[in-house]
Coordinates of C-alpha atoms in Angstrom, one line a residue:
Chain A
M25 CA 0.0 0.0 0.0
S26 CA 1.5 3.4 -0.9
E27 CA 1.6 6.1 1.6
N28 CA -1.0 8.1 -0.3
T29 CA -3.4 5.3 -0.4
A30 CA -3.0 4.6 3.3
L31 CA -3.6 8.3 4.0
D32 CA -6.6 8.3 1.8
R33 CA -7.9 5.3 3.6
R34 CA -7.5 6.9 7.0
R35 CA -9.3 10.0 5.8
F36 CA -12.1 8.0 4.4
L37 CA -12.5 6.1 7.6
R38 CA -12.5 9.3 9.6
A39 CA -15.0 10.9 7.3
A40 CA -17.2 7.9 7.6
G41 CA -16.8 7.9 11.4
L42 CA -15.8 4.3 11.4
A43 CA -12.1 4.3 12.3
G44 CA -11.4 1.8 14.9
A45 CA -15.0 0.7 15.1
G46 CA -13.9 -2.9 14.4
L47 CA -16.5 -3.5 11.7
A48 CA -15.9 -5.3 8.5
L49 CA -14.9 -2.5 6.3
P50 CA -14.6 -2.1 2.6
A51 CA -10.8 -2.2 3.1
L52 CA -10.1 -4.3 0.1
A53 CA -12.2 -2.1 -2.1
Q54 CA -9.8 0.7 -1.3
E55 CA -6.8 -1.3 -2.3
R56 CA -8.3 -2.7 -5.6
K57 CA -8.2 -0.9 -8.9
P58 CA -11.5 0.6 -9.8
E59 CA -13.5 -1.6 -12.1
S60 CA -13.4 -0.6 -15.7
V61 CA -17.0 -1.7 -16.3
I62 CA -17.8 1.2 -14.0
T63 CA -15.2 3.8 -14.9
E64 CA -15.2 3.3 -18.7
V65 CA -18.2 4.1 -20.8
Q66 CA -19.5 0.8 -22.2
D67 CA -20.6 0.4 -25.8
W68 CA -24.2 -0.1 -24.8
A69 CA -24.1 3.1 -22.8
R70 CA -22.8 5.2 -25.7
N71 CA -24.3 3.7 -28.9
L72 CA -27.8 3.3 -29.9
G73 CA -29.1 -0.2 -29.6
D74 CA -31.4 -2.1 -31.9
G75 CA -34.7 -0.4 -32.6
V76 CA -38.1 -2.0 -32.1
Q77 CA -38.9 -4.8 -34.6
A78 CA -35.3 -5.8 -34.8
H79 CA -36.6 -9.1 -33.3
P80 CA -40.3 -9.4 -34.1
Y81 CA -40.4 -12.5 -31.9
G82 CA -38.1 -11.8 -29.0
M83 CA -35.3 -14.1 -28.0
P84 CA -33.1 -14.4 -24.8
S85 CA -29.9 -12.4 -24.5
E86 CA -27.0 -13.7 -26.5
Y87 CA -25.3 -14.3 -23.1
E88 CA -27.9 -16.9 -22.3
K89 CA -27.1 -19.2 -25.2
H90 CA -26.1 -22.0 -22.9
V91 CA -29.7 -22.2 -21.6
V92 CA -31.0 -24.8 -23.9
R93 CA -32.6 -28.2 -24.0
R94 CA -30.0 -31.0 -24.3
D95 CA -30.2 -34.7 -25.2
V96 CA -28.2 -37.8 -24.4
E97 CA -27.2 -39.2 -27.7
W98 CA -26.5 -42.8 -26.5
L99 CA -29.9 -43.1 -25.0
T100 CA -31.9 -43.7 -28.2
A101 CA -31.3 -45.1 -31.7
G102 CA -32.3 -41.9 -33.5
R103 CA -33.6 -38.4 -32.8
E104 CA -37.1 -38.7 -34.2
S105 CA -37.9 -41.2 -31.5
S106 CA -36.1 -39.6 -28.7
V107 CA -36.1 -37.2 -25.8
N108 CA -34.3 -34.0 -24.7
F109 CA -34.2 -32.4 -21.3
T110 CA -35.3 -29.1 -19.6
P111 CA -32.4 -27.1 -18.2
L112 CA -33.8 -27.0 -14.7
H113 CA -30.7 -25.6 -13.2
E114 CA -31.0 -22.4 -15.3
L115 CA -34.7 -21.8 -14.4
D116 CA -36.5 -20.2 -11.4
G117 CA -40.0 -19.8 -10.3
I118 CA -42.5 -22.4 -11.3
I119 CA -43.2 -21.7 -15.0
T120 CA -41.1 -23.4 -17.7
P121 CA -40.5 -21.1 -20.8
N122 CA -42.1 -22.6 -23.9
G123 CA -38.8 -23.0 -25.8
L124 CA -37.2 -24.9 -22.9
C125 CA -40.0 -27.5 -22.2
F126 CA -38.4 -30.9 -22.8
E127 CA -39.4 -32.8 -25.9
R128 CA -40.4 -36.4 -26.4
H129 CA -41.5 -37.6 -29.8
H130 CA -42.1 -41.1 -31.1
S131 CA -42.0 -40.3 -34.8
G132 CA -40.7 -36.7 -34.9
I133 CA -42.5 -33.4 -34.6
A134 CA -45.7 -33.3 -36.7
N135 CA -45.8 -30.0 -38.6
I136 CA -49.6 -29.4 -38.8
D137 CA -51.5 -26.7 -40.7
P138 CA -54.2 -25.8 -38.2
A139 CA -56.7 -25.2 -41.1
K140 CA -56.2 -28.9 -41.9
H141 CA -56.4 -30.2 -38.4
R142 CA -59.6 -32.0 -37.2
L143 CA -60.6 -33.5 -33.8
M144 CA -63.0 -36.4 -34.2
L145 CA -65.1 -37.9 -31.3
N146 CA -66.4 -41.4 -32.1
G147 CA -67.3 -44.6 -30.4
L148 CA -69.9 -45.1 -27.6
L149 CA -71.4 -41.6 -28.0
D150 CA -74.9 -40.4 -29.0
R151 CA -73.3 -38.4 -31.9
Q152 CA -70.0 -39.0 -33.7
L153 CA -68.6 -35.5 -34.2
V154 CA -65.8 -33.6 -36.0
F155 CA -64.5 -30.3 -34.9
T156 CA -62.1 -27.8 -36.5
V157 CA -59.6 -25.9 -34.3
D158 CA -61.9 -22.9 -34.6
D159 CA -64.8 -24.9 -33.4
I160 CA -62.9 -25.9 -30.3
K161 CA -62.0 -22.3 -29.5
R162 CA -65.6 -21.3 -29.7
F163 CA -66.8 -23.5 -26.9
P164 CA -68.1 -21.8 -23.8
G165 CA -66.3 -22.3 -20.5
R166 CA -62.7 -21.7 -21.5
I167 CA -60.2 -22.4 -18.6
N168 CA -56.6 -21.6 -17.7
K169 CA -54.6 -24.0 -15.5
A170 CA -51.0 -24.6 -14.5
Y171 CA -49.9 -28.2 -14.5
F172 CA -46.7 -30.1 -14.4
L173 CA -46.0 -32.7 -17.1
E174 CA -43.5 -35.4 -16.1
C175 CA -42.4 -38.2 -18.4
A176 CA -42.8 -41.5 -16.6
A177 CA -39.2 -42.3 -17.5
N178 CA -37.8 -39.1 -15.8
S179 CA -34.8 -40.3 -13.7
G180 CA -35.1 -43.7 -15.3
M181 CA -31.4 -43.9 -15.9
E182 CA -30.8 -43.6 -12.1
W183 CA -32.4 -46.8 -10.9
R184 CA -29.2 -48.7 -10.6
G185 CA -27.2 -45.8 -9.2
A186 CA -25.9 -42.4 -9.9
Q187 CA -25.3 -42.1 -13.6
L188 CA -25.8 -38.7 -15.2
N189 CA -24.1 -35.6 -13.8
G190 CA -26.7 -32.9 -14.0
C191 CA -30.2 -32.3 -12.9
Q192 CA -31.0 -31.5 -16.5
F193 CA -30.3 -35.1 -17.3
T194 CA -31.5 -36.8 -14.1
H195 CA -34.7 -34.8 -13.7
G196 CA -35.2 -32.7 -16.8
M197 CA -38.2 -34.6 -18.3
V198 CA -40.6 -32.3 -16.4
H199 CA -42.1 -28.9 -17.3
N200 CA -44.8 -26.7 -15.8
V201 CA -47.0 -24.7 -18.1
W202 CA -50.1 -22.6 -18.0
Y203 CA -52.6 -24.2 -20.4
T204 CA -55.6 -22.5 -22.0
G205 CA -58.3 -24.7 -23.4
I206 CA -61.6 -26.3 -22.5
P207 CA -62.4 -29.3 -20.3
L208 CA -62.5 -32.5 -22.2
K209 CA -65.9 -33.1 -20.4
T210 CA -67.3 -30.2 -22.4
L211 CA -66.7 -32.1 -25.7
L212 CA -67.8 -35.4 -24.4
D213 CA -71.0 -33.9 -23.1
E214 CA -71.6 -32.3 -26.5
A215 CA -71.4 -35.7 -28.1
G216 CA -73.2 -37.5 -25.2
I217 CA -71.5 -40.5 -23.7
K218 CA -73.5 -43.7 -23.8
T219 CA -73.9 -45.5 -20.4
N220 CA -71.4 -48.2 -21.3
G221 CA -68.7 -45.7 -22.2
K222 CA -66.0 -46.4 -19.6
W223 CA -62.7 -45.6 -21.3
I224 CA -61.4 -43.2 -23.9
L225 CA -58.7 -43.7 -26.4
A226 CA -56.8 -40.5 -27.2
E227 CA -55.0 -40.5 -30.6
G228 CA -52.4 -38.2 -32.1
A229 CA -52.1 -37.1 -35.7
D230 CA -48.4 -37.6 -35.9
A231 CA -46.6 -40.5 -37.7
A232 CA -46.6 -42.5 -34.5
G233 CA -50.4 -42.2 -34.2
M234 CA -49.8 -42.1 -30.5
T235 CA -52.6 -43.7 -28.5
R236 CA -53.4 -44.1 -24.8
S237 CA -56.4 -45.5 -23.0
I238 CA -57.7 -43.3 -20.2
P239 CA -60.6 -44.2 -17.8
I240 CA -63.7 -42.1 -18.3
E241 CA -63.6 -40.9 -14.7
K242 CA -60.3 -39.1 -15.3
A243 CA -61.5 -37.8 -18.7
L244 CA -64.5 -36.2 -17.1
K245 CA -62.7 -35.0 -13.9
D246 CA -60.0 -32.6 -15.1
C247 CA -58.6 -33.5 -18.5
M248 CA -58.4 -30.6 -20.9
V249 CA -58.1 -30.1 -24.7
A250 CA -55.6 -27.2 -24.8
W251 CA -54.4 -25.0 -27.6
A252 CA -52.2 -22.5 -25.7
M253 CA -49.3 -22.8 -23.4
N254 CA -48.1 -19.8 -21.3
G255 CA -50.4 -17.5 -23.2
E256 CA -49.4 -18.4 -26.8
A257 CA -50.2 -21.2 -29.2
L258 CA -48.8 -24.6 -28.3
R259 CA -45.3 -25.1 -29.8
P260 CA -45.2 -27.7 -32.6
E261 CA -43.0 -29.9 -30.4
Q262 CA -45.7 -29.7 -27.7
G263 CA -48.6 -30.7 -29.9
Y264 CA -49.7 -27.7 -32.0
P265 CA -52.5 -27.1 -32.6
L266 CA -54.2 -29.2 -29.9
R267 CA -53.0 -31.4 -27.1
L268 CA -54.6 -33.4 -24.4
V269 CA -53.8 -32.3 -20.8
V270 CA -54.0 -35.1 -18.2
P271 CA -53.2 -33.4 -14.9
G272 CA -50.9 -35.3 -12.5
W273 CA -50.6 -38.4 -14.8
E274 CA -47.6 -39.6 -16.8
G275 CA -46.6 -37.3 -19.7
N276 CA -47.1 -40.0 -22.4
M277 CA -50.8 -39.8 -21.9
W278 CA -50.9 -36.1 -22.7
V279 CA -51.4 -37.0 -26.4
K280 CA -50.0 -34.2 -28.7
W281 CA -51.4 -33.2 -32.1
L282 CA -54.7 -34.6 -30.7
R283 CA -56.9 -35.7 -33.6
R284 CA -59.3 -38.3 -32.1
I285 CA -61.1 -39.3 -28.9
E286 CA -62.8 -42.6 -29.1
V287 CA -65.1 -43.8 -26.3
G288 CA -65.2 -47.6 -25.5
D289 CA -66.1 -50.0 -22.8
Q290 CA -62.6 -51.5 -22.3
P291 CA -59.0 -50.3 -22.4
W292 CA -57.2 -50.9 -25.7
H293 CA -53.8 -52.2 -24.3
H294 CA -51.8 -50.4 -27.0
R295 CA -48.1 -50.3 -27.3
E296 CA -47.5 -47.4 -24.9
E297 CA -49.5 -49.1 -22.1
T298 CA -48.1 -52.6 -22.5
S299 CA -44.7 -52.9 -24.1
K300 CA -43.8 -49.4 -22.7
Y301 CA -44.9 -47.5 -19.7
T302 CA -45.5 -50.6 -17.6
D303 CA -43.2 -51.1 -14.6
L304 CA -41.3 -54.4 -14.5
L305 CA -40.7 -55.5 -10.9
A306 CA -37.9 -57.7 -9.6
D307 CA -40.1 -60.8 -9.6
G308 CA -40.7 -60.5 -13.3
R309 CA -44.3 -59.3 -13.0
A310 CA -45.2 -55.9 -14.3
R311 CA -47.5 -53.1 -13.0
R312 CA -49.7 -51.6 -15.6
F313 CA -51.9 -48.4 -15.6
T314 CA -49.5 -46.7 -13.2
W315 CA -50.8 -43.4 -14.4
I316 CA -50.3 -41.2 -11.3
M317 CA -46.9 -39.5 -10.9
D318 CA -45.7 -39.9 -7.3
A319 CA -44.5 -36.9 -5.3
K320 CA -41.0 -35.9 -6.2
S321 CA -38.5 -33.1 -5.6
I322 CA -35.0 -32.1 -6.7
V323 CA -32.5 -29.4 -5.7
T324 CA -31.7 -27.6 -9.0
N325 CA -29.0 -25.3 -7.5
P326 CA -26.4 -26.2 -6.6
S327 CA -26.2 -29.2 -8.9
P328 CA -23.4 -30.5 -11.2
Q329 CA -24.1 -28.0 -14.0
A330 CA -24.6 -25.2 -11.4
P331 CA -21.8 -25.6 -8.9
L332 CA -21.2 -23.2 -5.9
K333 CA -18.8 -20.4 -6.9
H334 CA -18.7 -18.4 -3.8
K335 CA -18.3 -18.9 -0.1
G336 CA -20.7 -17.1 2.3
P337 CA -24.4 -16.6 1.5
N338 CA -25.8 -18.8 -1.2
V339 CA -29.3 -19.7 -2.3
L340 CA -30.2 -23.4 -2.4
T341 CA -33.3 -23.9 -4.5
G342 CA -35.3 -26.6 -6.2
I343 CA -38.7 -27.8 -7.4
A344 CA -41.3 -30.2 -6.0
W345 CA -44.5 -31.7 -7.4
S346 CA -47.1 -34.4 -6.9
G347 CA -49.6 -36.2 -9.1
R348 CA -51.8 -36.7 -6.0
G349 CA -52.4 -33.1 -5.1
S350 CA -50.3 -30.2 -4.0
V351 CA -46.9 -29.9 -2.3
A352 CA -47.5 -29.7 1.4
R353 CA -43.8 -29.2 2.4
V354 CA -40.3 -29.7 1.3
D355 CA -37.4 -30.6 3.7
V356 CA -33.8 -30.2 2.8
T357 CA -30.6 -31.8 4.3
T358 CA -27.0 -30.9 3.7
D359 CA -25.5 -33.8 5.7
G360 CA -26.9 -36.7 3.7
G361 CA -30.1 -37.1 5.6
K362 CA -28.9 -37.0 9.2
N363 CA -30.8 -33.7 9.9
W364 CA -33.5 -32.0 7.9
K365 CA -34.8 -28.5 7.7
G366 CA -38.0 -27.2 6.3
A367 CA -37.6 -25.2 3.0
R368 CA -39.5 -22.0 2.2
L369 CA -42.1 -22.4 -0.6
D370 CA -42.4 -19.2 -2.7
G371 CA -44.8 -18.4 -5.4
P372 CA -48.2 -20.0 -5.9
V373 CA -48.5 -23.6 -4.6
M374 CA -51.2 -25.1 -6.7
P375 CA -52.5 -28.7 -7.1
L376 CA -50.7 -30.8 -9.7
S377 CA -48.3 -27.9 -10.5
L378 CA -44.6 -27.4 -9.7
A379 CA -43.8 -25.7 -6.4
R380 CA -40.5 -23.7 -5.9
F381 CA -38.6 -24.0 -2.7
Y382 CA -35.6 -22.1 -1.2
V383 CA -33.2 -22.5 1.7
D384 CA -30.8 -19.6 2.3
I385 CA -27.5 -21.2 3.2
D386 CA -24.2 -19.9 4.5
W387 CA -21.4 -22.0 3.0
N388 CA -17.9 -21.9 4.4
G389 CA -16.4 -24.5 2.1
Q390 CA -17.5 -27.6 3.9
E391 CA -18.4 -30.7 1.9
M392 CA -22.2 -31.2 1.7
L393 CA -24.5 -34.0 0.8
I394 CA -27.6 -32.3 -0.3
Q395 CA -31.1 -33.9 -0.7
S396 CA -34.6 -32.7 -0.8
R397 CA -37.7 -34.6 0.3
V398 CA -41.3 -33.5 -0.5
M399 CA -44.5 -34.4 1.3
D400 CA -47.7 -33.9 -0.6
S401 CA -51.3 -33.1 0.5
S402 CA -52.2 -36.8 0.6
G403 CA -49.5 -37.4 3.2
Y404 CA -47.2 -39.3 0.8
V405 CA -43.5 -38.7 1.6
Q406 CA -40.9 -39.0 -1.2
P407 CA -39.0 -42.2 -0.5
T408 CA -35.3 -42.8 -0.6
K409 CA -34.0 -44.7 -3.7
D410 CA -33.3 -47.7 -1.5
E411 CA -36.9 -47.7 -0.2
L412 CA -38.1 -47.6 -3.8
R413 CA -35.8 -50.4 -4.9
K414 CA -37.0 -52.6 -2.0
V415 CA -40.5 -52.6 -3.5
R416 CA -39.8 -52.2 -7.2
G417 CA -36.3 -53.6 -7.9
V418 CA -34.1 -51.9 -10.5
N419 CA -35.7 -52.9 -13.8
S420 CA -38.7 -50.6 -13.6
I421 CA -37.3 -47.8 -15.9
Y422 CA -40.4 -45.7 -15.1
H423 CA -41.6 -43.9 -12.0
N424 CA -38.3 -43.3 -10.2
N425 CA -39.2 -40.6 -7.7
G426 CA -36.5 -41.4 -5.2
I427 CA -34.7 -38.8 -3.1
H428 CA -31.7 -37.6 -5.1
T429 CA -28.2 -36.7 -3.7
W430 CA -25.7 -34.1 -4.7
L431 CA -22.2 -34.0 -3.3
V432 CA -20.8 -30.5 -3.0
R433 CA -17.0 -30.6 -2.7
A434 CA -14.8 -28.1 -0.8
N435 CA -14.1 -26.3 -4.1
G436 CA -17.8 -26.0 -4.9
E437 CA -17.9 -28.7 -7.6
T438 CA -21.1 -30.7 -7.4
E439 CA -21.6 -34.3 -8.3
N440 CA -24.4 -36.8 -8.6
V441 CA -23.8 -39.5 -6.0
E442 CA -25.5 -42.3 -4.2
I443 CA -25.3 -42.6 -0.4
S444 CA -26.1 -45.2 2.2
Chain B
M28 CA -107.2 -41.9 -18.2
S29 CA -108.9 -38.7 -19.4
K30 CA -107.2 -36.4 -21.8
S31 CA -106.7 -33.7 -19.2
A32 CA -105.4 -36.2 -16.6
K33 CA -103.0 -37.5 -19.2
S34 CA -101.6 -34.0 -20.0
L35 CA -101.5 -33.2 -16.3
A36 CA -99.4 -36.4 -15.7
L37 CA -97.2 -35.5 -18.5
S38 CA -96.5 -32.0 -17.3
V39 CA -95.8 -33.2 -13.8
L40 CA -93.3 -35.6 -15.3
L41 CA -91.8 -32.8 -17.3
I42 CA -91.5 -30.5 -14.3
T43 CA -90.0 -33.2 -12.2
A44 CA -87.4 -33.9 -15.0
I45 CA -86.5 -30.3 -15.3
A46 CA -86.3 -29.8 -11.5
A47 CA -84.1 -32.9 -11.1
G48 CA -81.9 -31.8 -14.0
T49 CA -81.5 -28.3 -12.6
A50 CA -80.8 -29.5 -9.1
F51 CA -77.8 -31.5 -10.4
G52 CA -76.8 -28.8 -12.8
Q53 CA -77.1 -31.3 -15.6
V54 CA -79.3 -29.5 -18.0
R55 CA -76.7 -28.6 -20.5
K56 CA -77.5 -26.9 -23.7
K57 CA -75.7 -28.4 -26.7
T58 CA -73.7 -25.8 -28.5
G59 CA -74.2 -27.3 -31.9
L60 CA -70.5 -26.7 -32.6
G61 CA -68.8 -29.2 -34.9
R62 CA -70.7 -31.5 -37.3
E63 CA -71.6 -35.2 -37.6
A64 CA -68.6 -37.3 -38.6
L65 CA -69.3 -39.3 -41.8
T66 CA -68.9 -43.1 -41.9
E67 CA -66.1 -42.9 -44.4
E68 CA -64.2 -40.4 -42.2
I69 CA -64.5 -42.6 -39.1
A70 CA -63.4 -45.6 -41.2
A71 CA -60.3 -43.6 -42.4
W72 CA -59.1 -42.9 -38.9
D73 CA -60.6 -45.5 -36.5
H74 CA -58.1 -48.4 -37.0
D75 CA -57.5 -49.2 -33.3
V76 CA -57.6 -52.9 -32.3
R77 CA -58.3 -54.4 -28.9
P78 CA -57.1 -57.7 -27.4
D79 CA -60.6 -59.2 -28.0
G80 CA -60.2 -58.5 -31.7
V81 CA -62.6 -55.6 -31.8
G82 CA -61.4 -53.2 -34.5
L83 CA -59.6 -55.8 -36.7
P84 CA -60.2 -55.3 -40.4
Q85 CA -61.0 -58.1 -42.9
G86 CA -57.9 -59.8 -44.1
K87 CA -55.3 -62.5 -43.5
G88 CA -51.6 -63.0 -43.9
S89 CA -49.1 -65.9 -43.6
V90 CA -45.8 -66.3 -41.9
K91 CA -44.1 -66.7 -45.3
E92 CA -45.6 -63.5 -46.7
G93 CA -44.7 -61.7 -43.5
E94 CA -41.1 -62.8 -43.8
V95 CA -40.7 -61.2 -47.2
I96 CA -42.1 -57.9 -46.1
Y97 CA -40.1 -58.0 -42.8
Q98 CA -36.8 -58.6 -44.5
E99 CA -37.5 -55.8 -47.0
Q100 CA -39.0 -53.1 -44.7
C101 CA -38.3 -54.0 -41.0
A102 CA -35.0 -55.9 -40.7
V103 CA -32.9 -52.8 -41.3
C104 CA -33.8 -51.6 -37.8
H105 CA -35.1 -54.6 -36.0
G106 CA -32.5 -57.1 -37.3
E107 CA -32.9 -60.2 -39.4
F108 CA -34.2 -62.2 -36.5
G109 CA -35.9 -59.5 -34.5
E110 CA -32.8 -59.1 -32.4
G111 CA -32.7 -55.3 -32.9
K112 CA -29.9 -53.2 -34.5
D113 CA -28.1 -50.5 -32.6
R114 CA -30.7 -49.4 -30.1
W115 CA -33.8 -50.1 -32.1
P116 CA -36.3 -52.3 -30.4
V117 CA -35.7 -56.0 -30.0
L118 CA -38.8 -57.9 -31.1
A119 CA -38.0 -61.6 -30.6
G120 CA -36.3 -63.7 -27.9
G121 CA -35.7 -62.7 -24.4
Q122 CA -37.8 -65.5 -22.9
G123 CA -36.9 -66.0 -19.3
S124 CA -35.0 -62.8 -19.0
L125 CA -37.5 -60.6 -17.1
K126 CA -36.1 -61.3 -13.7
S127 CA -32.5 -60.9 -14.8
E128 CA -30.1 -57.9 -14.7
G129 CA -30.8 -57.3 -18.4
P130 CA -34.5 -58.0 -19.1
E131 CA -35.3 -58.3 -22.8
K132 CA -38.9 -57.1 -23.2
T133 CA -40.0 -58.6 -26.6
I134 CA -43.3 -59.5 -28.1
G135 CA -42.7 -63.1 -27.0
S136 CA -41.1 -62.5 -23.6
F137 CA -43.1 -59.5 -22.3
W138 CA -46.0 -58.1 -24.4
P139 CA -49.4 -59.3 -23.0
F140 CA -51.4 -59.2 -26.2
A141 CA -50.9 -60.0 -29.9
S142 CA -53.4 -57.3 -30.9
T143 CA -50.8 -54.6 -29.7
T144 CA -48.4 -55.8 -32.4
F145 CA -51.0 -55.6 -35.2
D146 CA -52.3 -52.2 -34.0
Y147 CA -48.9 -50.7 -33.7
I148 CA -47.6 -52.0 -37.1
R149 CA -50.7 -50.7 -38.8
R150 CA -50.6 -47.2 -37.2
A151 CA -46.9 -46.4 -36.9
M152 CA -44.7 -48.8 -38.9
P153 CA -42.6 -48.9 -41.0
F154 CA -40.8 -46.1 -39.2
G155 CA -40.8 -43.1 -41.6
N156 CA -43.5 -44.6 -43.8
A157 CA -46.4 -45.1 -41.5
Q158 CA -49.8 -46.3 -42.6
S159 CA -48.4 -47.6 -45.8
L160 CA -49.2 -51.3 -45.1
T161 CA -52.4 -53.0 -46.1
P162 CA -54.4 -55.0 -43.6
D163 CA -53.2 -58.2 -45.2
Q164 CA -49.6 -57.1 -44.9
A165 CA -50.1 -56.2 -41.2
Y166 CA -51.6 -59.7 -40.6
A167 CA -48.6 -61.3 -42.4
L168 CA -46.1 -59.3 -40.4
T169 CA -47.8 -60.1 -37.1
A170 CA -47.8 -63.8 -38.1
Y171 CA -44.1 -63.6 -38.9
L172 CA -43.3 -61.9 -35.6
L173 CA -45.2 -64.5 -33.7
Q174 CA -43.3 -67.2 -35.5
L175 CA -39.9 -65.4 -34.8
N176 CA -41.0 -65.8 -31.1
D177 CA -41.7 -69.5 -31.6
L178 CA -45.4 -68.9 -30.8
V179 CA -46.8 -70.2 -34.1
K180 CA -45.6 -72.6 -36.8
E181 CA -44.1 -71.7 -40.1
D182 CA -47.2 -72.5 -42.1
F183 CA -49.4 -70.4 -39.9
V184 CA -51.9 -67.9 -41.4
L185 CA -53.3 -65.2 -39.2
S186 CA -56.7 -63.7 -40.0
R187 CA -59.5 -61.8 -38.3
E188 CA -61.2 -65.1 -37.6
N189 CA -58.4 -66.8 -35.7
F190 CA -56.8 -63.7 -34.1
A191 CA -58.5 -63.9 -30.7
A192 CA -57.2 -67.4 -30.2
V193 CA -53.6 -66.3 -30.2
K194 CA -52.4 -65.8 -26.6
L195 CA -49.1 -64.4 -25.5
P196 CA -47.3 -66.3 -22.7
N197 CA -46.7 -63.3 -20.4
E198 CA -50.3 -62.0 -20.2
A199 CA -50.9 -63.2 -16.7
N200 CA -47.8 -61.4 -15.3
F201 CA -49.4 -57.9 -15.7
F202 CA -51.4 -56.5 -12.9
D203 CA -53.1 -53.2 -12.2
D204 CA -51.4 -50.4 -10.3
D205 CA -51.4 -51.3 -6.6
R206 CA -49.0 -48.6 -5.2
E207 CA -51.6 -47.4 -2.7
T208 CA -51.5 -50.7 -0.9
S209 CA -48.0 -52.2 -1.8
E210 CA -46.4 -48.9 -1.1
K211 CA -48.6 -47.7 1.7
H212 CA -45.6 -47.2 4.0
F213 CA -44.6 -44.2 1.9
W214 CA -47.5 -42.3 3.5
K215 CA -46.0 -41.1 6.8
K216 CA -47.2 -38.8 9.4
N217 CA -43.9 -37.4 10.7
P218 CA -40.9 -37.9 8.6
C219 CA -37.7 -37.9 10.7
M220 CA -36.1 -34.4 11.0
S221 CA -33.0 -34.8 13.3
N222 CA -30.5 -37.5 14.1
C223 CA -32.1 -39.7 11.4
K224 CA -29.0 -41.8 10.8
S225 CA -25.6 -42.0 12.5
E226 CA -23.4 -42.6 9.4
V227 CA -23.5 -41.7 5.8
K228 CA -21.3 -43.3 3.2
I229 CA -21.0 -42.4 -0.5
T230 CA -21.7 -45.6 -2.4
G231 CA -21.6 -44.5 -6.0
H232 CA -20.4 -41.6 -8.2
A233 CA -21.8 -40.5 -11.5
R234 CA -18.4 -39.2 -12.5
M235 CA -16.9 -42.7 -12.4
I236 CA -19.3 -43.8 -15.1
D237 CA -18.7 -40.6 -17.1
V238 CA -21.5 -40.8 -19.6
T239 CA -22.9 -37.3 -19.2
P240 CA -22.9 -35.3 -22.4
G241 CA -20.5 -32.3 -22.2
S242 CA -19.0 -33.5 -18.9
K243 CA -15.5 -32.7 -20.2
D244 CA -16.4 -29.1 -20.7
G245 CA -18.6 -28.6 -17.7
P246 CA -18.7 -25.4 -15.6
K247 CA -15.4 -24.3 -14.1
V248 CA -15.0 -23.8 -10.4
D249 CA -12.3 -21.5 -9.0

């Protein structure tokens, strides 16, 4: 420190009335060089920026280019029948931006001209009907609802142990969106369900002709035919122009590019409810019709793609959800489950929607084993992975909602681990 | 009954019906939106098939015919013997593997119903050229896949008439979701909050497996 600087510092302290007060002072700030980002006029502060209409459909800052969906190439044979993952570690709040909602297609994205799209209702109905997209949007009783959609195979790669290093890959087959549409019940009432109508078959217009059987009780309870997500038209990869919304139930049932609803008296046992989306247990038997998504939570920050970079105050955050109702509470541990602490839920906590939780932590560089555990409004408590394996074995693929562990090392690096 | 008594009875009936309907909020006016679907339109889209054979079209196909179509249009992904190329689905074999470390879930080893094969072939296969097969070709391919799984003989001919008689061996091993009873212990009143375990050991690391995309150029930590 030069004499001058020392003198300046003493003057500053005197002026501020703080000399010898023993407080943590901005001493270092006095020794550092001033930051050029402050002392020098930056380009954006001198020059004119883009005018309006430079980007008729706005995009994120160029400095957010890394915030994208990602896939795991070795997971599937080709990209048309594949999946990518929501970058959960880059998001906050409860709503997933439309361009970041994970994708799962079975025969690629159908590119549909809405003028040529039709929705047919047939089967055990008083009237067999055909609707245009315009017809659907003219129905009375339009509703808006926020719901999570989780692929049944989310975390499916983690059954045998910690495998993928990032919550985008371990938990990124979930998104949470505001849907606009009409209750499916409205359409079924318009056609008139016959008394022996007990099941519906929802069918997509894509080259997979995706079909799923859904019991009539669920169809009438809260299913929606939606045309908008987060205020704008559905994205093509999310089913434009119409998709089925099946709140709280596995994502595969939310048929995209919805073109037909058939009413029948039995389930159809199609490919996605027999060969796939059934849960193989250790004894070789398989559970079918496991539609409800069990309560689940994950700490998104810190996580392997979002390590801790600073000692001192840090915000631990994550998301929780349940297919049986709303999130009642989330507990967090930093010592691998020896001791837990209630997290703070912030933002709306709605049934069948993601909830956001926070724990403000003070990190002094100690190693941490971080987990979160959700309890839902039905009293279900998210189990450990070992508790799940005890009942289901490791061949289930689907419905892995076990408690997940992140190891935070002394240097802040964070890794996906399994613990005893 | 006199005419006036009749009309009185009728109006009482009507009033009761309206009152009951209103009480349950069930008197719903039809909007009249949409239009009646034509028979040809329903026939063009409604191809779905159920295990009991409902939905099957007229037609038939033999194992031998199926083999020709399969080798031309399916083997490129599913392999000459249904063994699956790269990561495309394995269709045959796998019997007895369901309890093992590497279960092979094929039509013969896992699928509960033959109708699923027919339905899926007709709606979604061949991959990239969906809905191009005739009902006869779908019968033939289904017959061939059954034969690849040793479930029918080489001279077998599958048709709408004999379809329901084909049973797959694993059907009995499927059961409806029972989580609310078999996993009842996941509903807990007071999950443990302190001193829940004495020791914690790390038993596995994702980094050891190193299969995460971009793991080599992950975020830097100072």
